[in-house]
PDB file of C-alpha atoms in Angstrom:
ATOM      1  CA  MET G   1     -29.445  -5.836   7.958  1.00 43.00           C
ATOM      2  CA  THR G   2     -31.247  -8.967   9.077  1.00 47.00           C
ATOM      3  CA  ARG G   3     -33.846  -9.066  11.767  1.00 50.00           C
ATOM      4  CA  LEU G   4     -34.623 -11.983  14.011  1.00 54.00           C
ATOM      5  CA  CYS G   5     -38.107 -12.156  15.539  1.00 51.00           C
ATOM      6  CA  TYR G   6     -39.653 -15.088  17.321  1.00 47.00           C
ATOM      7  CA  GLY G   7     -43.155 -16.327  17.695  1.00 49.00           C
ATOM      8  CA  THR G   8     -42.984 -19.419  19.912  1.00 52.00           C
ATOM      9  CA  ALA G   9     -40.251 -21.105  21.922  1.00 52.00           C
ATOM     10  CA  GLY G  10     -39.894 -23.685  19.144  1.00 54.00           C
ATOM     11  CA  ASP G  11     -39.373 -20.905  16.596  1.00 63.00           C
ATOM     12  CA  ARG G  12     -36.753 -19.401  18.895  1.00 64.00           C
ATOM     13  CA  VAL G  13     -34.745 -22.663  19.007  1.00 69.00           C
ATOM     14  CA  THR G  14     -34.995 -23.067  15.220  1.00 78.00           C
ATOM     15  CA  ASP G  15     -33.807 -19.489  14.632  1.00 82.00           C
ATOM     16  CA  VAL G  16     -30.907 -19.842  17.072  1.00 83.00           C
ATOM     17  CA  GLU G  17     -29.890 -23.075  15.331  1.00 90.00           C
ATOM     18  CA  ARG G  18     -29.865 -21.145  12.042  1.00 91.00           C
ATOM     19  CA  LEU G  19     -27.850 -18.347  13.672  1.00 91.00           C
ATOM     20  CA  PHE G  20     -25.392 -20.916  14.979  1.00 93.00           C
ATOM     21  CA  ARG G  21     -24.941 -22.578  11.577  1.00 94.00           C
ATOM     22  CA  THR G  22     -24.550 -19.199   9.880  1.00 94.00           C
ATOM     23  CA  TYR G  23     -22.276 -17.335  12.297  1.00 95.00           C
ATOM     24  CA  ASN G  24     -20.556 -19.766  14.681  1.00 96.00           C
ATOM     25  CA  ALA G  25     -17.409 -20.378  12.603  1.00 96.00           C
ATOM     26  CA  ALA G  26     -16.769 -16.651  12.036  1.00 96.00           C
ATOM     27  CA  LEU G  27     -17.550 -15.805  15.662  1.00 96.00           C
ATOM     28  CA  VAL G  28     -15.179 -18.492  16.983  1.00 96.00           C
ATOM     29  CA  ARG G  29     -12.400 -17.328  14.615  1.00 95.00           C
ATOM     30  CA  TYR G  30     -12.872 -13.729  15.791  1.00 95.00           C
ATOM     31  CA  LEU G  31     -12.869 -14.763  19.437  1.00 94.00           C
ATOM     32  CA  THR G  32      -9.852 -17.047  18.972  1.00 93.00           C
ATOM     33  CA  ARG G  33      -7.897 -14.156  17.514  1.00 92.00           C
ATOM     34  CA  ARG G  34      -9.164 -11.897  20.293  1.00 89.00           C
ATOM     35  CA  LEU G  35      -8.445 -14.307  23.133  1.00 85.00           C
ATOM     36  CA  GLY G  36      -5.622 -16.456  21.806  1.00 87.00           C
ATOM     37  CA  ASP G  37      -7.395 -19.580  23.079  1.00 88.00           C
ATOM     38  CA  ARG G  38      -9.752 -21.573  20.840  1.00 93.00           C
ATOM     39  CA  ASP G  39     -11.395 -23.495  23.697  1.00 94.00           C
ATOM     40  CA  TRP G  40     -12.226 -20.283  25.522  1.00 90.00           C
ATOM     41  CA  ALA G  41     -13.405 -18.739  22.253  1.00 93.00           C
ATOM     42  CA  GLU G  42     -15.814 -21.632  21.752  1.00 95.00           C
ATOM     43  CA  GLU G  43     -17.143 -21.197  25.311  1.00 94.00           C
ATOM     44  CA  VAL G  44     -17.764 -17.483  24.773  1.00 93.00           C
ATOM     45  CA  ALA G  45     -19.420 -18.158  21.403  1.00 95.00           C
ATOM     46  CA  GLN G  46     -21.662 -20.764  23.033  1.00 95.00           C
ATOM     47  CA  GLU G  47     -22.700 -18.302  25.748  1.00 94.00           C
ATOM     48  CA  THR G  48     -23.394 -15.726  23.034  1.00 94.00           C
ATOM     49  CA  PHE G  49     -25.820 -18.096  21.315  1.00 94.00           C
ATOM     50  CA  VAL G  50     -27.453 -18.949  24.652  1.00 93.00           C
ATOM     51  CA  ARG G  51     -28.079 -15.242  25.135  1.00 92.00           C
ATOM     52  CA  ALA G  52     -29.519 -15.037  21.616  1.00 91.00           C
ATOM     53  CA  LEU G  53     -31.972 -17.762  22.627  1.00 88.00           C
ATOM     54  CA  ARG G  54     -33.212 -15.467  25.409  1.00 89.00           C
ATOM     55  CA  GLN G  55     -33.856 -12.538  23.035  1.00 87.00           C
ATOM     56  CA  THR G  56     -37.278 -11.842  21.616  1.00 84.00           C
ATOM     57  CA  SER G  57     -35.843  -9.919  18.660  1.00 85.00           C
ATOM     58  CA  ILE G  58     -32.471  -8.957  17.258  1.00 86.00           C
ATOM     59  CA  GLU G  59     -32.184  -6.135  14.705  1.00 87.00           C
ATOM     60  CA  ASN G  60     -28.835  -7.024  13.086  1.00 91.00           C
ATOM     61  CA  GLU G  61     -27.879 -10.597  13.894  1.00 92.00           C
ATOM     62  CA  ARG G  62     -24.180 -10.554  13.035  1.00 93.00           C
ATOM     63  CA  ALA G  63     -23.452  -7.186  14.669  1.00 94.00           C
ATOM     64  CA  TRP G  64     -25.473  -8.198  17.761  1.00 95.00           C
ATOM     65  CA  LEU G  65     -23.599 -11.506  18.086  1.00 95.00           C
ATOM     66  CA  PHE G  66     -20.183  -9.857  17.742  1.00 95.00           C
ATOM     67  CA  ALA G  67     -21.124  -7.074  20.196  1.00 94.00           C
ATOM     68  CA  VAL G  68     -22.393  -9.570  22.800  1.00 95.00           C
ATOM     69  CA  ALA G  69     -19.303 -11.742  22.365  1.00 95.00           C
ATOM     70  CA  THR G  70     -17.046  -8.704  22.763  1.00 93.00           C
ATOM     71  CA  ASN G  71     -18.887  -7.686  25.934  1.00 91.00           C
ATOM     72  CA  LEU G  72     -18.652 -11.213  27.352  1.00 92.00           C
ATOM     73  CA  VAL G  73     -14.894 -11.110  26.839  1.00 88.00           C
ATOM     74  CA  ARG G  74     -14.685  -7.797  28.650  1.00 85.00           C
ATOM     75  CA  ASP G  75     -16.817  -9.147  31.501  1.00 82.00           C
ATOM     76  CA  GLU G  76     -14.506 -12.120  31.957  1.00 77.00           C
ATOM     77  CA  ALA G  77     -11.194 -10.216  32.026  1.00 66.00           C
ATOM     78  CA  ARG G  78     -10.122 -11.726  35.357  1.00 68.00           C
ATOM     79  CA  LYS G  79     -10.687 -15.247  34.083  1.00 71.00           C
ATOM     80  CA  ASP G  80      -8.659 -14.351  31.023  1.00 61.00           C
ATOM     81  CA  MET G  81      -5.670 -13.373  33.159  1.00 75.00           C
ATOM     82  CA  ARG G  82      -5.796 -16.624  35.123  1.00 79.00           C
ATOM     83  CA  ARG G  83      -6.077 -18.709  31.959  1.00 68.00           C
ATOM     84  CA  ARG G  84      -3.232 -16.861  30.261  1.00 79.00           C
ATOM     85  CA  LYS G  85      -0.966 -17.471  33.263  1.00 82.00           C
ATOM     86  CA  HIS G  86      -1.922 -21.135  33.247  1.00 80.00           C
ATOM     87  CA  LEU G  87      -1.316 -21.445  29.511  1.00 81.00           C
ATOM     88  CA  ALA G  88       2.046 -19.714  29.868  1.00 84.00           C
ATOM     89  CA  LEU G  89       3.062 -22.233  32.534  1.00 83.00           C
ATOM     90  CA  LEU G  90       1.954 -25.112  30.348  1.00 82.00           C
ATOM     91  CA  ALA G  91       3.807 -23.697  27.356  1.00 83.00           C
ATOM     92  CA  GLU G  92       6.938 -23.254  29.469  1.00 83.00           C
ATOM     93  CA  GLN G  93       6.719 -26.859  30.684  1.00 81.00           C
ATOM     94  CA  GLU G  94       6.234 -28.049  27.110  1.00 78.00           C
ATOM     95  CA  ARG G  95       9.240 -26.027  25.912  1.00 74.00           C
ATOM     96  CA  ASP G  96      11.350 -27.569  28.668  1.00 69.00           C
ATOM     97  CA  GLU G  97      10.271 -31.068  27.611  1.00 69.00           C
ATOM     98  CA  MET G  98      10.465 -30.605  23.832  1.00 64.00           C
ATOM     99  CA  VAL G  99      13.396 -31.191  21.551  1.00 56.00           C
ATOM    100  CA  GLU G 100      14.081 -27.999  19.673  1.00 52.00           C
ATOM    101  CA  PRO G 101      12.515 -28.082  16.186  1.00 54.00           C
ATOM    102  CA  GLU G 102      14.344 -27.146  13.019  1.00 62.00           C
ATOM    103  CA  GLU G 103      15.346 -23.507  12.458  1.00 63.00           C
ATOM    104  CA  THR G 104      12.491 -22.585  10.101  1.00 73.00           C
ATOM    105  CA  MET G 105       9.868 -23.734  12.616  1.00 77.00           C
ATOM    106  CA  ILE G 106      11.436 -21.544  15.283  1.00 76.00           C
ATOM    107  CA  GLU G 107      11.536 -18.555  12.952  1.00 80.00           C
ATOM    108  CA  ARG G 108       7.875 -19.031  11.999  1.00 81.00           C
ATOM    109  CA  ALA G 109       6.887 -19.298  15.642  1.00 82.00           C
ATOM    110  CA  GLN G 110       8.853 -16.127  16.448  1.00 82.00           C
ATOM    111  CA  GLU G 111       7.184 -14.259  13.590  1.00 84.00           C
ATOM    112  CA  ALA G 112       3.742 -15.407  14.737  1.00 84.00           C
ATOM    113  CA  ALA G 113       4.497 -14.398  18.325  1.00 86.00           C
ATOM    114  CA  MET G 114       5.754 -11.016  17.170  1.00 86.00           C
ATOM    115  CA  ALA G 115       2.619 -10.475  15.065  1.00 87.00           C
ATOM    116  CA  ARG G 116       0.453 -11.405  18.067  1.00 88.00           C
ATOM    117  CA  LYS G 117       2.388  -8.943  20.263  1.00 89.00           C
ATOM    118  CA  ALA G 118       1.920  -6.225  17.650  1.00 88.00           C
ATOM    119  CA  VAL G 119      -1.840  -6.859  17.564  1.00 88.00           C
ATOM    120  CA  ASP G 120      -2.007  -6.981  21.369  1.00 89.00           C
ATOM    121  CA  ALA G 121      -0.161  -3.645  21.566  1.00 89.00           C
ATOM    122  CA  LEU G 122      -2.984  -1.876  19.718  1.00 89.00           C
ATOM    123  CA  ALA G 123      -5.657   0.038  21.579  1.00 91.00           C
ATOM    124  CA  GLU G 124      -8.642  -2.217  22.237  1.00 91.00           C
ATOM    125  CA  ARG G 125     -10.979  -0.440  19.806  1.00 92.00           C
ATOM    126  CA  ASP G 126      -8.365  -0.601  17.013  1.00 92.00           C
ATOM    127  CA  ARG G 127      -7.665  -4.284  17.691  1.00 91.00           C
ATOM    128  CA  LEU G 128     -11.345  -5.198  17.757  1.00 92.00           C
ATOM    129  CA  ALA G 129     -12.093  -3.236  14.582  1.00 93.00           C
ATOM    130  CA  LEU G 130      -9.290  -5.024  12.707  1.00 90.00           C
ATOM    131  CA  LEU G 131     -10.353  -8.448  13.951  1.00 90.00           C
ATOM    132  CA  MET G 132     -14.011  -7.823  13.084  1.00 93.00           C
ATOM    133  CA  ARG G 133     -13.068  -6.584   9.608  1.00 92.00           C
ATOM    134  CA  GLU G 134     -10.895  -9.673   9.140  1.00 90.00           C
ATOM    135  CA  GLU G 135     -13.994 -11.761   9.861  1.00 91.00           C
ATOM    136  CA  GLY G 136     -15.876  -9.974   7.091  1.00 92.00           C
ATOM    137  CA  LEU G 137     -18.058  -7.591   9.082  1.00 93.00           C
ATOM    138  CA  ASP G 138     -18.954  -4.514   7.057  1.00 93.00           C
ATOM    139  CA  TYR G 139     -18.455  -0.955   8.290  1.00 94.00           C
ATOM    140  CA  ASN G 140     -22.039  -0.652   9.574  1.00 94.00           C
ATOM    141  CA  GLU G 141     -21.765  -3.893  11.554  1.00 94.00           C
ATOM    142  CA  ILE G 142     -18.420  -2.862  13.034  1.00 93.00           C
ATOM    143  CA  ALA G 143     -19.858   0.550  13.910  1.00 94.00           C
ATOM    144  CA  GLU G 144     -22.825  -1.046  15.657  1.00 94.00           C
ATOM    145  CA  ALA G 145     -20.731  -3.630  17.523  1.00 93.00           C
ATOM    146  CA  LEU G 146     -18.178  -1.043  18.726  1.00 93.00           C
ATOM    147  CA  GLN G 147     -20.685   1.776  19.192  1.00 93.00           C
ATOM    148  CA  LEU G 148     -18.981   4.028  16.618  1.00 92.00           C
ATOM    149  CA  SER G 149     -20.484   6.157  13.903  1.00 93.00           C
ATOM    150  CA  PRO G 150     -20.308   4.342  10.545  1.00 91.00           C
ATOM    151  CA  GLY G 151     -18.301   7.236   9.113  1.00 92.00           C
ATOM    152  CA  SER G 152     -15.521   6.780  11.671  1.00 94.00           C
ATOM    153  CA  VAL G 153     -14.960   3.065  11.009  1.00 93.00           C
ATOM    154  CA  GLY G 154     -12.766   3.698   7.940  1.00 93.00           C
ATOM    155  CA  THR G 155     -10.602   6.118   9.903  1.00 93.00           C
ATOM    156  CA  THR G 156     -10.401   3.696  12.826  1.00 93.00           C
ATOM    157  CA  LEU G 157      -9.344   0.831  10.538  1.00 93.00           C
ATOM    158  CA  SER G 158      -6.792   2.972   8.699  1.00 93.00           C
ATOM    159  CA  ARG G 159      -5.273   4.184  11.965  1.00 93.00           C
ATOM    160  CA  ALA G 160      -5.271   0.645  13.366  1.00 92.00           C
ATOM    161  CA  ARG G 161      -3.468  -0.738  10.289  1.00 93.00           C
ATOM    162  CA  ARG G 162      -0.852   2.016  10.447  1.00 93.00           C
ATOM    163  CA  ARG G 163      -0.271   1.437  14.164  1.00 93.00           C
ATOM    164  CA  LEU G 164      -0.079  -2.316  13.619  1.00 90.00           C
ATOM    165  CA  VAL G 165       2.668  -1.883  11.017  1.00 91.00           C
ATOM    166  CA  GLU G 166       4.546   0.550  13.270  1.00 92.00           C
ATOM    167  CA  SER G 167       4.271  -1.799  16.246  1.00 90.00           C
ATOM    168  CA  TYR G 168       5.396  -4.820  14.219  1.00 90.00           C
ATOM    169  CA  GLU G 169       8.362  -2.943  12.735  1.00 91.00           C
ATOM    170  CA  ALA G 170       9.427  -1.722  16.198  1.00 91.00           C
ATOM    171  CA  LEU G 171       9.272  -5.275  17.569  1.00 88.00           C
ATOM    172  CA  GLN G 172      11.236  -6.565  14.582  1.00 88.00           C
ATOM    173  CA  LYS G 173      13.904  -3.885  15.024  1.00 90.00           C
ATOM    174  CA  SER G 174      14.147  -4.654  18.746  1.00 87.00           C
ATOM    175  CA  ARG G 175      14.570  -8.367  18.012  1.00 84.00           C
ATOM    176  CA  GLU G 176      17.261  -7.685  15.420  1.00 86.00           C
ATOM    177  CA  GLU G 177      19.161  -5.501  17.912  1.00 87.00           C
ATOM    178  CA  ARG G 178      18.949  -8.215  20.586  1.00 84.00           C
ATOM    179  CA  GLU G 179      20.239 -10.813  18.143  1.00 82.00           C
ATOM    180  CA  LYS G 180      23.035  -8.492  17.053  1.00 83.00           C
ATOM    181  CA  ASN G 181      24.059  -7.843  20.686  1.00 86.00           C
ATOM    182  CA  ALA G 182      23.894 -11.537  21.522  1.00 83.00           C
ATOM    183  CA  ALA G 183      26.170 -12.372  18.584  1.00 80.00           C
ATOM    184  CA  SER G 184      28.814  -9.847  19.708  1.00 74.00           C
TER     185      SER G 184
END
């Protein structure tokens, strides 16, 4: 557990620069997976570091950053819905304008979309725990960021993995049935 404490405003800027260099890439990856939009993820990460600049001390830097970023995402849920609708319209326009790629590209895109749907189908706590673990947060950091007891993180992750597999397999089965019905 690291602890950030500041003396002067100059020290604060130096420490936030160090935090940024150390954690920005992982935080943006986590947020990109969480939001599905890298630009938005970078904006949320930037706001997270701005808020770190305002802090006089932070007990556990990585857990604090991930918790603040998660809360910022929750606070901006309405903006998320508007952006997703906009992105869906843009994607639809692009699909209409594009020449269809080769079969393997389509299959890969379908698999990725199905995996994203399976992740999105998870309960928020399960989804966040999996994404944080994927970014390398340890059980104590995940517990702190999600306000869980450290002992329950393993159970949460295990349950989340099981539900992810079940969700993915159900989506895959549904797709296979649709393809089978379309072929008949």
